[in-house]
PDB file of N, CA, C and O in Angstrom, chain B, residues numbered from 101:
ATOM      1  N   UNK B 101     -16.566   6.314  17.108  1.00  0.00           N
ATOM      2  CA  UNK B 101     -16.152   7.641  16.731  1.00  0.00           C
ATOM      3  C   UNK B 101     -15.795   7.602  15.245  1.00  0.00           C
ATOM      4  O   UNK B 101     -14.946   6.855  14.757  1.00  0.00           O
ATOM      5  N   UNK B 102     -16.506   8.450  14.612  1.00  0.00           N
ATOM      6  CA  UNK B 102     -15.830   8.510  12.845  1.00  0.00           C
ATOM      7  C   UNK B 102     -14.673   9.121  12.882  1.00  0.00           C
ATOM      8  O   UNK B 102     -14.011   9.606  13.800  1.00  0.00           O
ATOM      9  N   UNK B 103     -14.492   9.005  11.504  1.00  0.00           N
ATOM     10  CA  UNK B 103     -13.041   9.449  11.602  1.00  0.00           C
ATOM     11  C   UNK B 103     -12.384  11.014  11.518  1.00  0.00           C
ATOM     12  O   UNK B 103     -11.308  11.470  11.903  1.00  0.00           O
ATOM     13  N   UNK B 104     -13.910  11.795  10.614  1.00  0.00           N
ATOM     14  CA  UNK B 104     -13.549  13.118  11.276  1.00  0.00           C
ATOM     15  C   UNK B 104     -13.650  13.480  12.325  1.00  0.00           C
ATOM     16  O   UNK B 104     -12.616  14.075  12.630  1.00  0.00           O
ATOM     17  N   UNK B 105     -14.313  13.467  13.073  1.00  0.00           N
ATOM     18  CA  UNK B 105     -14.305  13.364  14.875  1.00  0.00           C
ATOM     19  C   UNK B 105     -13.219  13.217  15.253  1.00  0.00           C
ATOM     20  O   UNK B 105     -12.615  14.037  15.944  1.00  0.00           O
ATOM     21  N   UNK B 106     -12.690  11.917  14.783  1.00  0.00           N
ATOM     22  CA  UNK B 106     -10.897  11.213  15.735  1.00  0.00           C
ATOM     23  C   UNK B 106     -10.412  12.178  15.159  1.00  0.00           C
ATOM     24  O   UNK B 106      -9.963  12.905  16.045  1.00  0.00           O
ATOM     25  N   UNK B 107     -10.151  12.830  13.728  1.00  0.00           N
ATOM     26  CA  UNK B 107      -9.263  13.857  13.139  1.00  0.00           C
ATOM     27  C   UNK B 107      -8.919  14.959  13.727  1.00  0.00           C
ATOM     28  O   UNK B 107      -7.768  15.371  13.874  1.00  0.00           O
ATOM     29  N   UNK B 108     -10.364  15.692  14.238  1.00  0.00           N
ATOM     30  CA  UNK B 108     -10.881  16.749  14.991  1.00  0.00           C
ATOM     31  C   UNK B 108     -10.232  16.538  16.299  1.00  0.00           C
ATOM     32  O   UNK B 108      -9.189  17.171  16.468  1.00  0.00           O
ATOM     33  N   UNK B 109     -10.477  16.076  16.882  1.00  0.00           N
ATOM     34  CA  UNK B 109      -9.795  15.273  18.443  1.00  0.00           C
ATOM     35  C   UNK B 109      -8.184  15.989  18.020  1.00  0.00           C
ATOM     36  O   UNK B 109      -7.896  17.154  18.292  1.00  0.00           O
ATOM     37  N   UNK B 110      -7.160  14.928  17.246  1.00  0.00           N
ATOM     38  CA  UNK B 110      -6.019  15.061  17.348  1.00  0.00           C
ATOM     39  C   UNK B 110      -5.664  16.164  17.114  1.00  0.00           C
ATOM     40  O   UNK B 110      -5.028  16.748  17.992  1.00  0.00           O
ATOM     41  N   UNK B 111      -5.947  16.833  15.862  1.00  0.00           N
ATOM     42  CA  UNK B 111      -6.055  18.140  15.288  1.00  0.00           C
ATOM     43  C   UNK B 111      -5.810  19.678  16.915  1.00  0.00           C
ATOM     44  O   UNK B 111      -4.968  20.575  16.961  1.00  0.00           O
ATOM     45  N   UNK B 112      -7.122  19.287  18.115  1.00  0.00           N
ATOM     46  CA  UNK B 112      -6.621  20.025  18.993  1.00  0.00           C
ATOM     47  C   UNK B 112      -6.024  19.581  19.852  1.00  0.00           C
ATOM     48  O   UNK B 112      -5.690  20.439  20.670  1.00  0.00           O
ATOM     49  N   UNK B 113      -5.624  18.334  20.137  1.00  0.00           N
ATOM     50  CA  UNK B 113      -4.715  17.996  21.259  1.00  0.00           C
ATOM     51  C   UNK B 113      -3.115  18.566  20.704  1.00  0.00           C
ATOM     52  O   UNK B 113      -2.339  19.180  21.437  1.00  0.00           O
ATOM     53  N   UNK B 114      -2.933  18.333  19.756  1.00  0.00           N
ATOM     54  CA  UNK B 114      -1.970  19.074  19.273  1.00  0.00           C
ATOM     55  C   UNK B 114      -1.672  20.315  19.078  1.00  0.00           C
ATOM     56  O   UNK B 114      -0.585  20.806  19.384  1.00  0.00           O
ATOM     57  N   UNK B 115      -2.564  20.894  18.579  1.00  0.00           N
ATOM     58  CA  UNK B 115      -2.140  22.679  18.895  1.00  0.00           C
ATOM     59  C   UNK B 115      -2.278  22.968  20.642  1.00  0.00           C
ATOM     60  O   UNK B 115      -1.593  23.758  21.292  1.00  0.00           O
ATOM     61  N   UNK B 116      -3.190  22.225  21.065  1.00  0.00           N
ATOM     62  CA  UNK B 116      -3.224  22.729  22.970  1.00  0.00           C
ATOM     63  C   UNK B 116      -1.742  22.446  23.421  1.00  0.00           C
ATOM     64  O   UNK B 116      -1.284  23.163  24.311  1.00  0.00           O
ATOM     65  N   UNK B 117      -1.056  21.577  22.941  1.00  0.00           N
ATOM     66  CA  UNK B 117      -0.256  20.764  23.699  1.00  0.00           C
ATOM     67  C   UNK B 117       1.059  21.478  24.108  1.00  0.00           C
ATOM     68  O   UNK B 117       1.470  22.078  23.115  1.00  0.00           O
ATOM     69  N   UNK B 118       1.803  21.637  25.064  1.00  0.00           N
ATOM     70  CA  UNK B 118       2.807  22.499  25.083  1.00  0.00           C
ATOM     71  C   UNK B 118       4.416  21.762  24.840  1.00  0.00           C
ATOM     72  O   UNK B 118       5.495  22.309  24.614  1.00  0.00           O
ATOM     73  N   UNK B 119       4.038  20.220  24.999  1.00  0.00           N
ATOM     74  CA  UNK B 119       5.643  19.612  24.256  1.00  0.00           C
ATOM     75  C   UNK B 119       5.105  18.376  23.462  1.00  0.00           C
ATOM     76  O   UNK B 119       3.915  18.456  23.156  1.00  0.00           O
ATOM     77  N   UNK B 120       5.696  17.378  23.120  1.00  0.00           N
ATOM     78  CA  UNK B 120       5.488  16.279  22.608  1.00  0.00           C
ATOM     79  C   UNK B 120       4.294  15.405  22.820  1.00  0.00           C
ATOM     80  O   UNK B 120       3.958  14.976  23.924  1.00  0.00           O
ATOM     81  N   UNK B 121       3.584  15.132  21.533  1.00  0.00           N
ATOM     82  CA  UNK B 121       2.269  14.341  21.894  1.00  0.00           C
ATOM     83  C   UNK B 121       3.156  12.856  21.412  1.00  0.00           C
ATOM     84  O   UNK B 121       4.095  12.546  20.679  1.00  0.00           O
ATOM     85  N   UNK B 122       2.180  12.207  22.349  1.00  0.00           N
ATOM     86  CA  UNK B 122       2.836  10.379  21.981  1.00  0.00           C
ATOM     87  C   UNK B 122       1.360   9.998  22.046  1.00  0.00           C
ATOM     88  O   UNK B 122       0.480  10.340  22.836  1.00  0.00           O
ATOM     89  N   UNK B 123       1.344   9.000  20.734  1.00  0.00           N
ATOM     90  CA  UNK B 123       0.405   8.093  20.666  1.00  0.00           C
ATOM     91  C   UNK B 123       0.152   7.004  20.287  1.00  0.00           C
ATOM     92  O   UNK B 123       0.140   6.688  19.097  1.00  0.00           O
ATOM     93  N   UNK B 124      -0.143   6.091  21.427  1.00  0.00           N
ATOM     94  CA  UNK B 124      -0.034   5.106  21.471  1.00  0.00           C
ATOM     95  C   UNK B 124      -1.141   3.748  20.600  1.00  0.00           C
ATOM     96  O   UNK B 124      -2.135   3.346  21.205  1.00  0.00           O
ATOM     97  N   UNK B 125      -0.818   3.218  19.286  1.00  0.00           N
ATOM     98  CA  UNK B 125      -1.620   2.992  18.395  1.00  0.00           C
ATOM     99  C   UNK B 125      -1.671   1.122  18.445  1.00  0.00           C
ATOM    100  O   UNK B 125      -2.028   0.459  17.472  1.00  0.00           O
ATOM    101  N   UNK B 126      -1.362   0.690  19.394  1.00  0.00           N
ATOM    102  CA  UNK B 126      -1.325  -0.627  19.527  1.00  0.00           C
ATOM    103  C   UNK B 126      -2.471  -1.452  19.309  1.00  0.00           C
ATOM    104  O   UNK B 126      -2.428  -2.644  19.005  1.00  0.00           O
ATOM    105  N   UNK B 127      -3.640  -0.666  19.504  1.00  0.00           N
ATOM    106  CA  UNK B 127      -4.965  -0.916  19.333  1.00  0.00           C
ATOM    107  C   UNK B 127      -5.680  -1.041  18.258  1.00  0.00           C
ATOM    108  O   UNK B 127      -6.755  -1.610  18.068  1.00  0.00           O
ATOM    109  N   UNK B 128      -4.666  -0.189  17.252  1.00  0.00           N
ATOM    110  CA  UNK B 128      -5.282  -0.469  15.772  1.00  0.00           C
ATOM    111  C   UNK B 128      -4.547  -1.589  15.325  1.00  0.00           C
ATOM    112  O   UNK B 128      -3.408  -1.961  15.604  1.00  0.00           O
ATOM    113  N   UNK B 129      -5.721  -2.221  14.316  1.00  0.00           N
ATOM    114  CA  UNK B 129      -4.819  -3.613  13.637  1.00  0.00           C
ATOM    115  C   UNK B 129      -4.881  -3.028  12.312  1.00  0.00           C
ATOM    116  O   UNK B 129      -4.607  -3.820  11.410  1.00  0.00           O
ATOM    117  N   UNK B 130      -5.237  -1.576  11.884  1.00  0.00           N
ATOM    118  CA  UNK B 130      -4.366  -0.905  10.760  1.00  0.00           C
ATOM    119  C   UNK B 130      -4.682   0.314  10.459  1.00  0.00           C
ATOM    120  O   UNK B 130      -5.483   0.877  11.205  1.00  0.00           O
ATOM    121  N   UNK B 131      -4.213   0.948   9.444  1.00  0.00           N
ATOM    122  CA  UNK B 131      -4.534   2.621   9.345  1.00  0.00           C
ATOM    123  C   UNK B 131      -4.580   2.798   7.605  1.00  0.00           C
ATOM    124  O   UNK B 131      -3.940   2.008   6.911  1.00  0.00           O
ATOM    125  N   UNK B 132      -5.208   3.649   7.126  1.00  0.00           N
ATOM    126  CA  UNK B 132      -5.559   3.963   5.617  1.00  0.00           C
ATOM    127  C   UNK B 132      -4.686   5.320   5.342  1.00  0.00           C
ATOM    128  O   UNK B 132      -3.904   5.904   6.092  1.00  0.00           O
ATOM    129  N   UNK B 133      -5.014   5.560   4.264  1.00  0.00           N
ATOM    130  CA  UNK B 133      -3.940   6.738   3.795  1.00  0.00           C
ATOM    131  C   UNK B 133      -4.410   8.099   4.361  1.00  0.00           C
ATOM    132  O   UNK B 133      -3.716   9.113   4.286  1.00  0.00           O
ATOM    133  N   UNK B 134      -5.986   8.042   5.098  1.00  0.00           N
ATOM    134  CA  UNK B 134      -6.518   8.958   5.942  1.00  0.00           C
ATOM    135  C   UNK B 134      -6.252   9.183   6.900  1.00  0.00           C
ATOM    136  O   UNK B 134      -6.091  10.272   7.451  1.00  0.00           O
ATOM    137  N   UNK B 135      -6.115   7.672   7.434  1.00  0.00           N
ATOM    138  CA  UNK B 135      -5.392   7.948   8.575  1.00  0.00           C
ATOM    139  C   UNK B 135      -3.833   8.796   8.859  1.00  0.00           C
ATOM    140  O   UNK B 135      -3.232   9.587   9.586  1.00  0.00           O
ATOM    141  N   UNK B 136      -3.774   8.132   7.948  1.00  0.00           N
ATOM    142  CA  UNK B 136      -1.718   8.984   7.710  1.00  0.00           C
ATOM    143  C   UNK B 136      -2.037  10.441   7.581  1.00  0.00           C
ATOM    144  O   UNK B 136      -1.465  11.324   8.219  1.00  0.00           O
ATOM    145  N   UNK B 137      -3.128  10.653   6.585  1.00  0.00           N
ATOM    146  CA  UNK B 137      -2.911  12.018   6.751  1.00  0.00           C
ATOM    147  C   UNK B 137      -3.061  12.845   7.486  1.00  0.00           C
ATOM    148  O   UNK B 137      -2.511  13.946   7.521  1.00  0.00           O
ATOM    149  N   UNK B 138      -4.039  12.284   8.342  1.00  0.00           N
ATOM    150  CA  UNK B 138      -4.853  13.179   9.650  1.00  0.00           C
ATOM    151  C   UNK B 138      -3.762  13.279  11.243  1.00  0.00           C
ATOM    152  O   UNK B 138      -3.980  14.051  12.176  1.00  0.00           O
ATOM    153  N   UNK B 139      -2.673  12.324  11.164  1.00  0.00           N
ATOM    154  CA  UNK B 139      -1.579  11.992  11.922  1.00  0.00           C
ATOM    155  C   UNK B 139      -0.927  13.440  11.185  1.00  0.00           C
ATOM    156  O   UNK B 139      -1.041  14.427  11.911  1.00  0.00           O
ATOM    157  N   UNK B 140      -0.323  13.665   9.963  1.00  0.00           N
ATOM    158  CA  UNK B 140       0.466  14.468   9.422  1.00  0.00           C
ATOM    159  C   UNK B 140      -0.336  15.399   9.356  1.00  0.00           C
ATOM    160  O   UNK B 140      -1.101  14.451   9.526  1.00  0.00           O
ATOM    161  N   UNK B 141      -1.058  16.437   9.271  1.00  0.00           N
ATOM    162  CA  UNK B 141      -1.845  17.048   9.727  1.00  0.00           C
ATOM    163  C   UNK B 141      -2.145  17.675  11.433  1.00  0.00           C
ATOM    164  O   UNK B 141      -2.238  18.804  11.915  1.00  0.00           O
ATOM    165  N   UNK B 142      -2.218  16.452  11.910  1.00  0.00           N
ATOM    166  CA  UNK B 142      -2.052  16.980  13.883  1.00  0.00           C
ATOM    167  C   UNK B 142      -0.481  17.450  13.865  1.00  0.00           C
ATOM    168  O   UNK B 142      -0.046  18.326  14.613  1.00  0.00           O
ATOM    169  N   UNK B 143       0.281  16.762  12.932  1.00  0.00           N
ATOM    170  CA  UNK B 143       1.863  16.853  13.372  1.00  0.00           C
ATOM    171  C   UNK B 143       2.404  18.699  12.845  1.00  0.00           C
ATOM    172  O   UNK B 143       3.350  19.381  13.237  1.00  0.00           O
ATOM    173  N   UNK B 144       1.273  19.001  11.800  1.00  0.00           N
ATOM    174  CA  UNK B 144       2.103  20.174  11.149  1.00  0.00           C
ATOM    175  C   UNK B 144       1.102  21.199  12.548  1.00  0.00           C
ATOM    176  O   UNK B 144       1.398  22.340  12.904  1.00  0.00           O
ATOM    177  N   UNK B 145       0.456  20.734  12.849  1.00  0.00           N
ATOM    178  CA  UNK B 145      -0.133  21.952  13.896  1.00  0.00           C
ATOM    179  C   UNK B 145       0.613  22.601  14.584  1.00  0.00           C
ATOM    180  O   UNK B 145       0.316  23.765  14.856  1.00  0.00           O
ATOM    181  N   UNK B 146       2.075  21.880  15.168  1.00  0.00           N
ATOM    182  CA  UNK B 146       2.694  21.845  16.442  1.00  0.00           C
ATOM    183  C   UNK B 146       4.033  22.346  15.931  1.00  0.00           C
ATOM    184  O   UNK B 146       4.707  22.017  14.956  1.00  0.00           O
ATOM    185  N   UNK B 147       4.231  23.364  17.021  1.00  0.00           N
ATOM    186  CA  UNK B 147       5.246  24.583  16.817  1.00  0.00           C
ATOM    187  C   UNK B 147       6.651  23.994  17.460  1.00  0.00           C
ATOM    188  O   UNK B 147       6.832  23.232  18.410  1.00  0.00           O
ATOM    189  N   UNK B 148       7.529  24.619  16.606  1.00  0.00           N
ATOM    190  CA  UNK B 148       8.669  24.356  17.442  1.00  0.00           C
ATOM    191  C   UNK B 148       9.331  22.899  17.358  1.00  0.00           C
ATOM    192  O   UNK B 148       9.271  22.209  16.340  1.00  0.00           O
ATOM    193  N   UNK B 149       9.900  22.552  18.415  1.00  0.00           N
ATOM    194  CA  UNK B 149      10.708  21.180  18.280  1.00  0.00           C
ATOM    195  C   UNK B 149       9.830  20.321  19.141  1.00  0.00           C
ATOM    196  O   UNK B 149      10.210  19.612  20.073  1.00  0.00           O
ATOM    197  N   UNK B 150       8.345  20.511  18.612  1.00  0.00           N
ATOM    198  CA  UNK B 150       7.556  19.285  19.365  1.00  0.00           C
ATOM    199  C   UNK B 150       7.232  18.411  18.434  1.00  0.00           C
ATOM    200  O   UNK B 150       7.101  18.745  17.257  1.00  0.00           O
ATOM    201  N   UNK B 151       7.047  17.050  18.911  1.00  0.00           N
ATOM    202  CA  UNK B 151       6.886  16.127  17.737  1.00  0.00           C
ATOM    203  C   UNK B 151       5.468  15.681  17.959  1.00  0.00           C
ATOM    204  O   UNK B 151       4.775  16.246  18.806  1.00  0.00           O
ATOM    205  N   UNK B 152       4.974  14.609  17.172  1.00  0.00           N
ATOM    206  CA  UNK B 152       4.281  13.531  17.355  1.00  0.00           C
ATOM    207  C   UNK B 152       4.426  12.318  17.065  1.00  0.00           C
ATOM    208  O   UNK B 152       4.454  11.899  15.907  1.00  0.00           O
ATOM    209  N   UNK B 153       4.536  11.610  18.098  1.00  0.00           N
ATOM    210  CA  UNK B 153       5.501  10.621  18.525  1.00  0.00           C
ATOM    211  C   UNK B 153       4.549   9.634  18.592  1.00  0.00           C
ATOM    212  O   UNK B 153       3.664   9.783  19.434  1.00  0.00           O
ATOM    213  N   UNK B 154       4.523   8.067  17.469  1.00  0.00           N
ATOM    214  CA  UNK B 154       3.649   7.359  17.353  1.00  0.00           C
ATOM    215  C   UNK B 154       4.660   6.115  18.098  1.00  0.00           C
ATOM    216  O   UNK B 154       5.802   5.667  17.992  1.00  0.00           O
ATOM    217  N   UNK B 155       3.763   5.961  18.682  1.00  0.00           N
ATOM    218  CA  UNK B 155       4.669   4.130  19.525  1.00  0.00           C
ATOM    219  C   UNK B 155       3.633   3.050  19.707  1.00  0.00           C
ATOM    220  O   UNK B 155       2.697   3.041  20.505  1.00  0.00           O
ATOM    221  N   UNK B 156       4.044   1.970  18.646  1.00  0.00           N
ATOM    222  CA  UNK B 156       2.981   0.630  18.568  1.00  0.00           C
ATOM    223  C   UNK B 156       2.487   0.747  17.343  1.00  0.00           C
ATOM    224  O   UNK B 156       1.367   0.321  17.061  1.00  0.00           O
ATOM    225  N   UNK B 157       3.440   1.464  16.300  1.00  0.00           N
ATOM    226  CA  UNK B 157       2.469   1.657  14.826  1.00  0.00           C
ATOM    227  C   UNK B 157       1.994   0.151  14.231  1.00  0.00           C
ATOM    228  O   UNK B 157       2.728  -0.824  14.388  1.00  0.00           O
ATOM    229  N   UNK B 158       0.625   0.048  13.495  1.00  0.00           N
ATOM    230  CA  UNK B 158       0.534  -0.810  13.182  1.00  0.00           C
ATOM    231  C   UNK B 158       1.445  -1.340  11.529  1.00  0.00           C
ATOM    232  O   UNK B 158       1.951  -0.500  10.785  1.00  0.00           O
ATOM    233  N   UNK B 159       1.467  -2.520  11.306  1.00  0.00           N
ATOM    234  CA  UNK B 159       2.311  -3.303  10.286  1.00  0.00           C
ATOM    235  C   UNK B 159       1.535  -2.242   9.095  1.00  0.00           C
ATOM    236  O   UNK B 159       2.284  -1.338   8.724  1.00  0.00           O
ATOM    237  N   UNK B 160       0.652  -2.242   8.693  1.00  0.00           N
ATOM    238  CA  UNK B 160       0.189  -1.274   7.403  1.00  0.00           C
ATOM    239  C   UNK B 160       0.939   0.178   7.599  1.00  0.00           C
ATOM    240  O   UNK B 160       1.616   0.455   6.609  1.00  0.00           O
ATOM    241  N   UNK B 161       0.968   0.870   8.324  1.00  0.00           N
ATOM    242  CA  UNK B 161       1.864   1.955   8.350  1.00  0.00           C
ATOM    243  C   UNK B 161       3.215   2.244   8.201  1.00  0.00           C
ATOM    244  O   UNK B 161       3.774   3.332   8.066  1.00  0.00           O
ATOM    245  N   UNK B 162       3.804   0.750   8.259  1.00  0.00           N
ATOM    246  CA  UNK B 162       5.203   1.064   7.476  1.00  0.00           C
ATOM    247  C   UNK B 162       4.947   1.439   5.915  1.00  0.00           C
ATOM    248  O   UNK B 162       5.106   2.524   5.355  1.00  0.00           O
ATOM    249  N   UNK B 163       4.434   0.011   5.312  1.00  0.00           N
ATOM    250  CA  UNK B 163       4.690   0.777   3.665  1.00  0.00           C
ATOM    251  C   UNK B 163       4.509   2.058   3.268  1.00  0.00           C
ATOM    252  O   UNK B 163       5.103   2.620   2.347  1.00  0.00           O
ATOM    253  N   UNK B 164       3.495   2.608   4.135  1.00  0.00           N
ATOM    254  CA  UNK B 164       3.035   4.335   3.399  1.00  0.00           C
ATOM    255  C   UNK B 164       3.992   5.125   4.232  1.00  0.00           C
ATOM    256  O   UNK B 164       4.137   6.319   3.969  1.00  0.00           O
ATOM    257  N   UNK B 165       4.553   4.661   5.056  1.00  0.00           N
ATOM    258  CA  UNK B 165       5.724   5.667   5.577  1.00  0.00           C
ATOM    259  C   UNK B 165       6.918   5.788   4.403  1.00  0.00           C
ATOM    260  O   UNK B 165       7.229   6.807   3.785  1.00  0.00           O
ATOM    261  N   UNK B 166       7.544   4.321   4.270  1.00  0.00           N
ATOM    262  CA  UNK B 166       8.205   4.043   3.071  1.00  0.00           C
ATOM    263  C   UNK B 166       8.230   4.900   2.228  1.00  0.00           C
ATOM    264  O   UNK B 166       9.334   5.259   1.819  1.00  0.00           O
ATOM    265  N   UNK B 167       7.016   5.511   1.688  1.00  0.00           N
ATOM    266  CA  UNK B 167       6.505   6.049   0.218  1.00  0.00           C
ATOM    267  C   UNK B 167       6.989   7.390   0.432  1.00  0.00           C
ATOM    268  O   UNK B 167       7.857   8.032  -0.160  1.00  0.00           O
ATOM    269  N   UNK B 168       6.105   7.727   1.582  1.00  0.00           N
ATOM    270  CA  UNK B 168       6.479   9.648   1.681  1.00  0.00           C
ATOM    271  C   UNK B 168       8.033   9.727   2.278  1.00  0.00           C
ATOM    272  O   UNK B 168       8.718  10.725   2.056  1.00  0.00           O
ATOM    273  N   UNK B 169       8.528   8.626   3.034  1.00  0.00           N
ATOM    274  CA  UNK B 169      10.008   8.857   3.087  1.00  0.00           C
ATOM    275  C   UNK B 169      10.374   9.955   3.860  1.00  0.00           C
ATOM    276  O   UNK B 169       9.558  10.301   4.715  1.00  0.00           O
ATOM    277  N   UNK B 170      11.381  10.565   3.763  1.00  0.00           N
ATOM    278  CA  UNK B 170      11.648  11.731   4.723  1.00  0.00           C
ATOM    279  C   UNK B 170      10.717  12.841   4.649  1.00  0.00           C
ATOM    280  O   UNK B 170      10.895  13.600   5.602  1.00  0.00           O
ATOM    281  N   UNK B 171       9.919  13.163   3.979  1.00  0.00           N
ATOM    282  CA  UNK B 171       8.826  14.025   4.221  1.00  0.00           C
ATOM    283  C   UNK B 171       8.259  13.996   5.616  1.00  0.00           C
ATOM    284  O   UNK B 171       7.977  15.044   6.197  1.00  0.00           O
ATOM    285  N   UNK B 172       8.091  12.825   6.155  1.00  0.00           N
ATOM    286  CA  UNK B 172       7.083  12.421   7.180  1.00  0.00           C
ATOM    287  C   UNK B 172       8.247  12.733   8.432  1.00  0.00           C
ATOM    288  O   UNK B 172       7.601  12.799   9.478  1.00  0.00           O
ATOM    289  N   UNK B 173       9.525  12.920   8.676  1.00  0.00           N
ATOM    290  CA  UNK B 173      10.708  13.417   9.129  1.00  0.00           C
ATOM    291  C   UNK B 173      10.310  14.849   8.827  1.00  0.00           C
ATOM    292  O   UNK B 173       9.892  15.329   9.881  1.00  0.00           O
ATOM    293  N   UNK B 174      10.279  15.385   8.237  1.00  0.00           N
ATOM    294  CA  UNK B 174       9.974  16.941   8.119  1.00  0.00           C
ATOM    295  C   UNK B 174       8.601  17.659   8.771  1.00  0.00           C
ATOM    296  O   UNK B 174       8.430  18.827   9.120  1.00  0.00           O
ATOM    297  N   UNK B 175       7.834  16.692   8.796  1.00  0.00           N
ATOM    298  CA  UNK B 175       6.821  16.751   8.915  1.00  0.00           C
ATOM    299  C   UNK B 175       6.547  16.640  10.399  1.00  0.00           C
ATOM    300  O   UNK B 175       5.386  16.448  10.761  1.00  0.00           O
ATOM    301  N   UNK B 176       7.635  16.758  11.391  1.00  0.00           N
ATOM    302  CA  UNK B 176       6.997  16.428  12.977  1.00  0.00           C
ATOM    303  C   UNK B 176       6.612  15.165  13.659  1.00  0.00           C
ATOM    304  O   UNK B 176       6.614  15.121  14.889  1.00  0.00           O
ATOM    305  N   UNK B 177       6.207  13.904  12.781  1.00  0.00           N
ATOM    306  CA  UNK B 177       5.893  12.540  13.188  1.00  0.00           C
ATOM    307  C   UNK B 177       7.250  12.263  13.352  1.00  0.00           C
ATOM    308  O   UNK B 177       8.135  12.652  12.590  1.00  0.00           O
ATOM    309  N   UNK B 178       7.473  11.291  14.793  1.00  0.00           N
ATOM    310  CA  UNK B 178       7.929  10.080  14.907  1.00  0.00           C
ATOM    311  C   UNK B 178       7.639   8.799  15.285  1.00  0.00           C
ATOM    312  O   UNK B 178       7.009   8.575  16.319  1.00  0.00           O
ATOM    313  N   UNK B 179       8.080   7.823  14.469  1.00  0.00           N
ATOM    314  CA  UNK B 179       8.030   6.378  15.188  1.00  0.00           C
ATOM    315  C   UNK B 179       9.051   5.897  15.624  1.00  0.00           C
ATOM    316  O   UNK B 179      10.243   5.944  15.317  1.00  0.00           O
ATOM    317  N   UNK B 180       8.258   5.264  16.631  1.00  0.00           N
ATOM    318  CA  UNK B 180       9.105   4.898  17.679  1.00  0.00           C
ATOM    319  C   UNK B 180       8.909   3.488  18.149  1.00  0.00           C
ATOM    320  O   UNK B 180       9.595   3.043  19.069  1.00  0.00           O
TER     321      UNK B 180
END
């Protein structure tokens, strides 16, 4: 699956969704700054006090969390 496809994917599981999406990323052994964005992106879709809730982030996704800092808190993502 490319990665606009996977984008596309999350993009509507998230607006369909009626509470908290969790996703489970244990499978990746890492993510690019596309990836981050396309995560933050599914996350601004979603109304209300629903999140998107990442559990199993891989080790590369801390530093770029680091960077944007509480933005990514504003933004609807959590890790977990």
């Amino acid at each position: 699956m490319d990665d606009r496809v996977a984008e596309q994917l999350l993009l509507a599981l998230c607006r369909r969704s009626g509470g908290d999406v969790h996703l489970d990323l244990a499978e990746l052994d890492s993510i690019d700054a596309s990836g981050l964005i396309a995560l933050l992106r599914g996350a601004a879709t979603m109304c209300g006090d629903r999140y998107l809730v990442l559990h199993n982030a891989p080790v590369s996704l801390r530093p770029m969390l680091d960077v944007v800092g509480e933005a990514v808190g504003d933004s609807g993502v959590r890790v977990v």
